[in-house]
mmCIF file of C-alpha atoms in Angstrom:
data_model
loop_
_atom_site.group_PDB
_atom_site.id
_atom_site.type_symbol
_atom_site.label_atom_id
_atom_site.label_comp_id
_atom_site.label_asym_id
_atom_site.label_seq_id
_atom_site.Cartn_x
_atom_site.Cartn_y
_atom_site.Cartn_z
ATOM 1 C CA MET A 1 212.656 82.597 99.052
ATOM 2 C CA GLN A 2 210.723 83.412 96.182
ATOM 3 C CA LYS A 3 210.174 87.820 96.368
ATOM 4 C CA VAL A 4 206.730 88.498 94.743
ATOM 5 C CA VAL A 5 204.876 91.587 93.202
ATOM 6 C CA TRP A 6 201.315 90.323 92.796
ATOM 7 C CA ASP A 7 198.623 91.936 90.706
ATOM 8 C CA MET A 8 195.456 91.014 92.373
ATOM 9 C CA ASP A 9 191.337 91.553 92.593
ATOM 10 C CA PRO A 10 190.382 90.027 95.991
ATOM 11 C CA GLY A 11 187.514 88.465 95.452
ATOM 12 C CA VAL A 12 187.560 85.167 97.768
ATOM 13 C CA ASP A 13 189.868 83.389 95.695
ATOM 14 C CA ASP A 14 192.165 85.709 95.745
ATOM 15 C CA ALA A 15 192.048 86.584 99.404
ATOM 16 C CA LEU A 16 192.677 82.318 99.662
ATOM 17 C CA ALA A 17 195.798 82.567 97.872
ATOM 18 C CA LEU A 18 197.548 85.902 99.493
ATOM 19 C CA ILE A 19 196.967 83.906 102.850
ATOM 20 C CA LEU A 20 198.783 80.888 101.230
ATOM 21 C CA ALA A 21 201.209 83.119 101.073
ATOM 22 C CA LEU A 22 201.424 85.140 104.049
ATOM 23 C CA LYS A 23 201.554 80.922 105.592
ATOM 24 C CA SER A 24 205.043 79.864 103.238
ATOM 25 C CA PRO A 25 208.451 80.401 103.733
ATOM 26 C CA GLU A 26 208.698 79.747 99.806
ATOM 27 C CA VAL A 27 207.483 83.288 99.156
ATOM 28 C CA GLN A 28 207.851 87.006 100.662
ATOM 29 C CA VAL A 29 205.134 89.728 98.621
ATOM 30 C CA LEU A 30 207.031 92.671 98.652
ATOM 31 C CA GLY A 31 204.068 94.837 97.262
ATOM 32 C CA ILE A 32 200.926 94.230 95.953
ATOM 33 C CA THR A 33 199.522 96.493 93.421
ATOM 34 C CA THR A 34 195.618 95.880 92.568
ATOM 35 C CA VAL A 35 193.135 95.749 89.660
ATOM 36 C CA ALA A 36 188.809 96.476 88.856
ATOM 37 C CA GLY A 37 188.017 92.485 88.092
ATOM 38 C CA ASN A 38 185.808 90.029 90.959
ATOM 39 C CA ALA A 39 185.003 93.500 92.305
ATOM 40 C CA PRO A 40 185.137 97.631 91.556
ATOM 41 C CA VAL A 41 188.610 98.856 92.374
ATOM 42 C CA GLU A 42 188.293 100.095 95.374
ATOM 43 C CA THR A 43 186.620 97.256 96.771
ATOM 44 C CA THR A 44 189.826 95.127 95.150
ATOM 45 C CA SER A 45 192.054 97.365 96.858
ATOM 46 C CA ALA A 46 190.130 97.554 100.293
ATOM 47 C CA ASN A 47 190.016 93.996 100.298
ATOM 48 C CA ALA A 48 193.724 93.430 99.843
ATOM 49 C CA ARG A 49 194.747 95.992 102.530
ATOM 50 C CA ARG A 50 191.226 94.243 104.558
ATOM 51 C CA VAL A 51 193.045 90.419 104.195
ATOM 52 C CA LEU A 52 196.535 92.303 104.918
ATOM 53 C CA GLU A 53 195.397 93.468 108.536
ATOM 54 C CA CYS A 54 193.137 89.918 109.546
ATOM 55 C CA LEU A 55 196.782 88.613 109.440
ATOM 56 C CA ASN A 56 198.709 91.550 110.892
ATOM 57 C CA GLU A 57 200.859 91.635 107.527
ATOM 58 C CA GLY A 58 200.153 95.558 107.405
ATOM 59 C CA SER A 59 203.660 96.881 106.223
ATOM 60 C CA ILE A 60 203.663 95.433 102.762
ATOM 61 C CA PRO A 61 202.426 98.471 100.547
ATOM 62 C CA VAL A 62 198.983 97.805 98.335
ATOM 63 C CA ALA A 63 199.083 100.015 95.346
ATOM 64 C CA MET A 64 195.207 100.933 93.813
ATOM 65 C CA GLY A 65 195.400 100.533 89.930
ATOM 66 C CA ALA A 66 193.253 100.604 86.777
ATOM 67 C CA ALA A 67 189.433 101.263 87.907
ATOM 68 C CA ASN A 68 188.790 99.612 84.300
ATOM 69 C CA PRO A 69 189.885 97.208 81.855
ATOM 70 C CA LEU A 70 192.111 98.867 78.583
ATOM 71 C CA ASN A 71 188.719 98.666 76.116
ATOM 72 C CA HIS A 72 185.453 97.748 77.999
ATOM 73 C CA PRO A 73 183.727 98.791 80.936
ATOM 74 C CA LEU A 74 184.013 97.082 83.696
ATOM 75 C CA GLU A 75 181.905 94.268 84.482
ATOM 76 C CA ASP A 76 181.959 92.833 88.832
ATOM 77 C CA ALA A 77 181.796 89.023 89.800
ATOM 78 C CA LEU A 78 180.144 90.458 93.049
ATOM 79 C CA SER A 79 177.102 88.357 92.691
ATOM 80 C CA TYR A 80 180.022 85.330 92.516
ATOM 81 C CA HIS A 81 182.339 86.420 95.777
ATOM 82 C CA GLY A 82 179.204 88.424 97.305
ATOM 83 C CA PRO A 83 178.804 92.350 98.134
ATOM 84 C CA ASP A 84 182.033 92.911 99.159
ATOM 85 C CA GLY A 85 183.803 90.578 96.999
ATOM 86 C CA LEU A 86 184.771 88.521 100.182
ATOM 87 C CA GLY A 87 181.981 85.818 101.184
ATOM 88 C CA ASN A 88 180.355 88.572 103.261
ATOM 89 C CA CYS A 89 183.122 87.803 105.428
ATOM 90 C CA GLY A 90 182.135 90.845 107.809
ATOM 91 C CA LEU A 91 185.661 92.125 107.695
ATOM 92 C CA PRO A 92 186.062 95.880 108.624
ATOM 93 C CA SER A 93 186.868 98.650 107.121
ATOM 94 C CA PRO A 94 191.063 98.679 106.168
ATOM 95 C CA LYS A 95 192.950 101.090 108.570
ATOM 96 C CA LEU A 96 196.084 100.919 106.637
ATOM 97 C CA LYS A 97 196.624 104.133 103.770
ATOM 98 C CA LEU A 98 196.877 103.336 100.500
ATOM 99 C CA TYR A 99 200.671 103.449 98.432
ATOM 100 C CA SER A 100 201.063 106.925 96.803
ATOM 101 C CA ALA A 101 201.738 105.497 93.591
ATOM 102 C CA LYS A 102 199.369 104.233 90.808
ATOM 103 C CA ALA A 103 199.295 100.480 90.513
ATOM 104 C CA TRP A 104 201.833 100.146 87.304
ATOM 105 C CA ASP A 105 204.459 102.831 88.729
ATOM 106 C CA PHE A 106 204.555 100.836 91.967
ATOM 107 C CA LEU A 107 205.102 97.246 90.047
ATOM 108 C CA SER A 108 207.643 99.064 87.516
ATOM 109 C CA ARG A 109 210.062 100.588 90.701
ATOM 110 C CA LEU A 110 210.302 97.061 91.870
ATOM 111 C CA VAL A 111 210.867 95.823 89.174
ATOM 112 C CA LEU A 112 213.765 97.860 87.876
ATOM 113 C CA ASP A 113 214.976 98.270 91.407
ATOM 114 C CA ALA A 114 215.835 94.476 91.292
ATOM 115 C CA PRO A 115 216.284 93.340 88.182
ATOM 116 C CA GLY A 116 215.902 89.559 88.000
ATOM 117 C CA GLU A 117 214.751 89.066 91.053
ATOM 118 C CA LEU A 118 211.666 89.315 91.628
ATOM 119 C CA THR A 119 208.199 87.249 90.113
ATOM 120 C CA LEU A 120 205.309 88.856 88.990
ATOM 121 C CA VAL A 121 201.879 86.907 90.240
ATOM 122 C CA ALA A 122 198.441 88.257 88.360
ATOM 123 C CA THR A 123 195.748 86.882 89.430
ATOM 124 C CA GLY A 124 192.894 89.732 88.384
ATOM 125 C CA PRO A 125 192.819 90.537 84.829
ATOM 126 C CA LEU A 126 196.295 92.262 83.553
ATOM 127 C CA THR A 127 195.605 95.599 83.144
ATOM 128 C CA ASN A 128 198.340 96.730 85.092
ATOM 129 C CA VAL A 129 200.590 94.723 84.262
ATOM 130 C CA ALA A 130 199.806 95.848 80.393
ATOM 131 C CA TYR A 131 200.298 99.776 81.257
ATOM 132 C CA ALA A 132 203.392 98.792 83.663
ATOM 133 C CA PHE A 133 204.727 97.494 79.984
ATOM 134 C CA GLU A 134 203.756 99.638 78.200
ATOM 135 C CA LEU A 135 205.791 102.356 79.797
ATOM 136 C CA HIS A 136 208.613 100.170 79.967
ATOM 137 C CA PRO A 137 209.295 97.793 77.383
ATOM 138 C CA GLU A 138 211.826 96.433 79.331
ATOM 139 C CA LEU A 139 209.856 95.428 82.144
ATOM 140 C CA PRO A 140 209.489 91.443 80.840
ATOM 141 C CA GLU A 141 212.773 90.572 80.822
ATOM 142 C CA LEU A 142 213.043 91.729 83.795
ATOM 143 C CA LEU A 143 210.865 90.186 85.386
ATOM 144 C CA ALA A 144 211.903 86.299 87.143
ATOM 145 C CA GLY A 145 208.879 84.983 85.753
ATOM 146 C CA LEU A 146 205.453 86.053 85.689
ATOM 147 C CA VAL A 147 202.714 83.317 87.180
ATOM 148 C CA LEU A 148 199.117 84.491 86.284
ATOM 149 C CA MET A 149 195.879 82.847 86.793
ATOM 150 C CA GLY A 150 193.765 83.310 83.466
ATOM 151 C CA GLY A 151 192.696 81.267 80.057
ATOM 152 C CA ALA A 152 190.886 78.160 79.568
ATOM 153 C CA TYR A 153 192.823 76.465 77.028
ATOM 154 C CA GLY A 154 190.778 72.985 76.405
ATOM 155 C CA LEU A 155 193.686 70.728 77.798
ATOM 156 C CA THR A 156 191.568 68.768 79.756
ATOM 157 C CA PRO A 157 188.026 68.042 79.747
ATOM 158 C CA TYR A 158 187.399 71.479 82.158
ATOM 159 C CA GLY A 159 188.892 73.658 79.728
ATOM 160 C CA LYS A 160 185.636 75.928 78.817
ATOM 161 C CA GLY A 161 184.793 79.087 79.636
ATOM 162 C CA ASN A 162 183.471 80.277 83.149
ATOM 163 C CA GLN A 163 182.636 84.074 81.328
ATOM 164 C CA THR A 164 181.275 82.303 78.393
ATOM 165 C CA PRO A 165 181.132 79.458 77.370
ATOM 166 C CA PHE A 166 184.607 79.541 75.501
ATOM 167 C CA ALA A 167 186.006 82.956 77.741
ATOM 168 C CA GLU A 168 187.467 82.981 81.318
ATOM 169 C CA PHE A 169 186.791 85.642 83.240
ATOM 170 C CA ASN A 170 190.173 87.007 84.105
ATOM 171 C CA ILE A 171 191.051 87.228 80.165
ATOM 172 C CA TRP A 172 187.378 88.086 79.491
ATOM 173 C CA GLN A 173 187.460 90.934 81.825
ATOM 174 C CA ASP A 174 190.265 92.482 79.580
ATOM 175 C CA PRO A 175 191.614 90.757 76.706
ATOM 176 C CA GLU A 176 193.616 93.287 74.776
ATOM 177 C CA ALA A 177 195.477 93.726 78.334
ATOM 178 C CA ALA A 178 196.192 89.634 78.302
ATOM 179 C CA HIS A 179 197.199 90.191 74.028
ATOM 180 C CA MET A 180 199.167 92.586 75.146
ATOM 181 C CA VAL A 181 200.745 90.450 78.867
ATOM 182 C CA PHE A 182 200.680 87.106 76.449
ATOM 183 C CA ASN A 183 203.257 88.936 73.975
ATOM 184 C CA SER A 184 205.924 90.594 75.459
ATOM 185 C CA GLY A 185 208.649 88.234 76.272
ATOM 186 C CA ALA A 186 207.973 87.204 79.495
ATOM 187 C CA ASP A 187 208.611 83.911 80.836
ATOM 188 C CA ILE A 188 204.583 83.078 81.562
ATOM 189 C CA PHE A 189 203.442 80.368 83.553
ATOM 190 C CA ALA A 190 199.591 80.345 82.676
ATOM 191 C CA VAL A 191 197.541 78.395 85.403
ATOM 192 C CA GLY A 192 193.961 78.119 83.898
ATOM 193 C CA LEU A 193 190.563 76.097 84.044
ATOM 194 C CA ASP A 194 191.836 73.389 82.388
ATOM 195 C CA VAL A 195 193.236 72.852 86.282
ATOM 196 C CA SER A 196 191.499 74.984 88.006
ATOM 197 C CA MET A 197 187.899 73.689 87.642
ATOM 198 C CA ASP A 198 189.009 69.759 88.432
ATOM 199 C CA PRO A 199 186.881 68.508 90.767
ATOM 200 C CA ALA A 200 189.641 67.389 92.616
ATOM 201 C CA ALA A 201 191.439 70.632 93.143
ATOM 202 C CA CYS A 202 187.931 72.002 95.128
ATOM 203 C CA LEU A 203 187.700 72.350 98.841
ATOM 204 C CA ASN A 204 184.551 70.997 99.658
ATOM 205 C CA SER A 205 182.126 70.517 103.066
ATOM 206 C CA GLN A 206 184.667 68.287 104.628
ATOM 207 C CA GLN A 207 187.736 70.366 104.791
ATOM 208 C CA LEU A 208 185.826 72.543 105.972
ATOM 209 C CA GLU A 209 184.701 71.630 109.269
ATOM 210 C CA GLN A 210 188.856 70.893 109.330
ATOM 211 C CA ILE A 211 189.717 74.615 108.642
ATOM 212 C CA LYS A 212 187.429 75.289 111.520
ATOM 213 C CA THR A 213 188.449 73.225 114.193
ATOM 214 C CA LYS A 214 191.753 75.708 114.082
ATOM 215 C CA ASN A 215 191.647 78.933 116.049
ATOM 216 C CA THR A 216 193.856 80.705 114.573
ATOM 217 C CA LEU A 217 193.304 84.042 112.396
ATOM 218 C CA ALA A 218 194.684 82.531 109.589
ATOM 219 C CA ALA A 219 192.608 79.058 109.716
ATOM 220 C CA HIS A 220 188.942 81.668 110.677
ATOM 221 C CA LEU A 221 189.395 83.703 107.998
ATOM 222 C CA VAL A 222 189.793 81.120 105.821
ATOM 223 C CA ALA A 223 186.422 79.254 106.773
ATOM 224 C CA GLN A 224 184.605 81.943 106.751
ATOM 225 C CA LEU A 225 185.832 82.242 103.024
ATOM 226 C CA VAL A 226 185.567 78.831 102.136
ATOM 227 C CA GLU A 227 181.792 78.080 104.225
ATOM 228 C CA TYR A 228 180.547 80.819 101.533
ATOM 229 C CA GLU A 229 182.128 79.470 98.894
ATOM 230 C CA VAL A 230 180.977 76.180 99.945
ATOM 231 C CA LYS A 231 177.135 77.456 100.964
ATOM 232 C CA TYR A 232 176.385 78.932 97.278
ATOM 233 C CA HIS A 233 178.382 77.247 94.870
ATOM 234 C CA GLY A 234 178.390 73.359 96.274
ATOM 235 C CA CYS A 235 182.528 73.556 96.941
ATOM 236 C CA CYS A 236 185.013 76.071 96.765
ATOM 237 C CA ARG A 237 187.363 76.352 93.978
ATOM 238 C CA MET A 238 190.900 77.625 94.070
ATOM 239 C CA HIS A 239 192.029 79.469 91.238
ATOM 240 C CA ASP A 240 194.353 81.682 92.471
ATOM 241 C CA PRO A 241 195.892 79.282 95.443
ATOM 242 C CA LEU A 242 196.572 77.205 92.274
ATOM 243 C CA ALA A 243 198.106 80.262 90.931
ATOM 244 C CA LEU A 244 200.273 80.956 93.668
ATOM 245 C CA ALA A 245 201.226 76.871 93.877
ATOM 246 C CA THR A 246 203.063 76.781 90.789
ATOM 247 C CA LEU A 247 205.605 78.789 92.922
ATOM 248 C CA LEU A 248 205.456 77.039 96.196
ATOM 249 C CA ASP A 249 206.215 73.475 94.422
ATOM 250 C CA VAL A 250 206.157 73.140 90.773
ATOM 251 C CA SER A 251 205.572 69.234 90.764
ATOM 252 C CA LEU A 252 202.038 69.411 91.554
ATOM 253 C CA LEU A 253 201.055 70.884 88.205
ATOM 254 C CA ASP A 254 201.943 69.687 84.478
ATOM 255 C CA PHE A 255 202.851 72.224 82.043
ATOM 256 C CA THR A 256 202.414 71.992 78.190
ATOM 257 C CA SER A 257 204.665 74.844 76.247
ATOM 258 C CA ALA A 258 202.331 76.396 73.797
ATOM 259 C CA ARG A 259 201.497 79.260 71.547
ATOM 260 C CA VAL A 260 198.101 80.896 72.728
ATOM 261 C CA GLU A 261 196.495 83.261 70.539
ATOM 262 C CA VAL A 262 193.774 85.934 72.953
ATOM 263 C CA VAL A 263 191.098 86.585 71.070
ATOM 264 C CA LYS A 264 190.064 90.440 71.217
ATOM 265 C CA GLY A 265 186.913 92.465 70.430
ATOM 266 C CA ASN A 266 183.728 92.239 71.641
ATOM 267 C CA GLY A 267 182.237 89.254 69.165
ATOM 268 C CA TRP A 268 181.041 86.055 70.407
ATOM 269 C CA ASP A 269 185.012 84.502 70.975
ATOM 270 C CA ARG A 270 185.798 87.460 73.038
ATOM 271 C CA GLY A 271 188.898 86.486 74.998
ATOM 272 C CA VAL A 272 189.771 82.810 73.964
ATOM 273 C CA THR A 273 192.752 81.782 74.979
ATOM 274 C CA ARG A 274 193.083 79.969 71.802
ATOM 275 C CA ILE A 275 197.164 77.443 71.184
ATOM 276 C CA LEU A 276 198.179 77.780 67.994
ATOM 277 C CA PRO A 277 200.699 75.655 65.753
ATOM 278 C CA SER A 278 203.985 76.182 67.523
ATOM 279 C CA ASP A 279 206.807 78.514 65.560
ATOM 280 C CA SER A 280 208.836 80.618 66.671
ATOM 281 C CA SER A 281 206.228 82.662 68.546
ATOM 282 C CA GLN A 282 206.689 83.509 72.012
ATOM 283 C CA LEU A 283 205.810 80.160 74.235
ATOM 284 C CA ILE A 284 203.964 80.112 77.369
ATOM 285 C CA GLN A 285 203.813 77.076 79.713
ATOM 286 C CA VAL A 286 199.943 76.311 80.142
ATOM 287 C CA ALA A 287 198.986 73.951 83.116
ATOM 288 C CA SER A 288 197.461 70.884 81.235
ATOM 289 C CA ALA A 289 197.061 68.716 84.993
ATOM 290 C CA VAL A 290 197.165 69.449 88.738
ATOM 291 C CA ASP A 291 197.511 66.312 91.477
ATOM 292 C CA GLY A 292 194.809 68.029 93.238
ATOM 293 C CA PRO A 293 194.708 65.597 96.432
ATOM 294 C CA ARG A 294 198.047 66.466 97.181
ATOM 295 C CA PHE A 295 197.520 70.155 96.113
ATOM 296 C CA LEU A 296 194.689 70.680 98.879
ATOM 297 C CA LYS A 297 197.188 68.660 101.455
ATOM 298 C CA LEU A 298 199.622 71.241 100.688
ATOM 299 C CA PHE A 299 196.975 74.642 101.206
ATOM 300 C CA LEU A 300 195.841 73.125 104.184
ATOM 301 C CA SER A 301 198.579 71.708 106.126
ATOM 302 C CA ARG A 302 199.660 75.623 106.011
ATOM 303 C CA ILE A 303 196.277 77.353 107.132
ATOM 304 C CA LEU A 304 196.312 74.917 109.497
ATOM 305 C CA GLU A 305 200.170 75.525 110.933
ATOM 306 C CA ASP A 306 200.319 77.773 114.099
#
């Protein structure tokens, strides 16, 4: 079992990834930190707790983090994820209290107390992670690994932007934070749009009907989330669940070792993740292919389990 601390901005796909994690014996989520991204940080913080409460997992602490990117105003994605950030799924306001510490302090403390034992999963903009790494420069090397959802690398026909024609949303939202994290020395596995936009890894209406046949808390919530995506976007893209899948079965994905430049600033190419010729600089592992049908089979088997 891999011990995980998770930085997220739920978001429909973050919620699906969290449910998958809670139903998977390979990972143990020790704590969650929330960041502004898909929704303002107050909403992402409430949504993480709403999902935990729905699945009776209220013992997992949630610490709220950055309300804005380092150098830019927030531009959320509520127009995509619905006004509540969770596809209008109707979950009640959370009763769980937020953890008292700031996200970056909570994240840092977990890692410092268990050096080499924790994997950081980051499925939102990397603002909190950048703050933590700035406060504790030794932190990247104390992680067992860093798995992130972010980037569009041009390694497949699907590796194009979804925020601009060139940039993926999480990296575009806070490119300065992404630049810091990508150059931190952490052992990084980056799962980007090259694989998450592959139609073979997308849940469709037939699979939604399969999920609806199961009368469990997890399946009911997943069905609501997926139904919103299928209704408004044609299918349910599994961006964040695919990042988590790296920890469940790494053979589902192929990775290419690459040197990556993140374009900072606010020009037309803001947030572009550009693969450069390799040299002695930090190399990260970038997802370059996915076995979509096998991934969806794994996801459905976990969600449909009692």
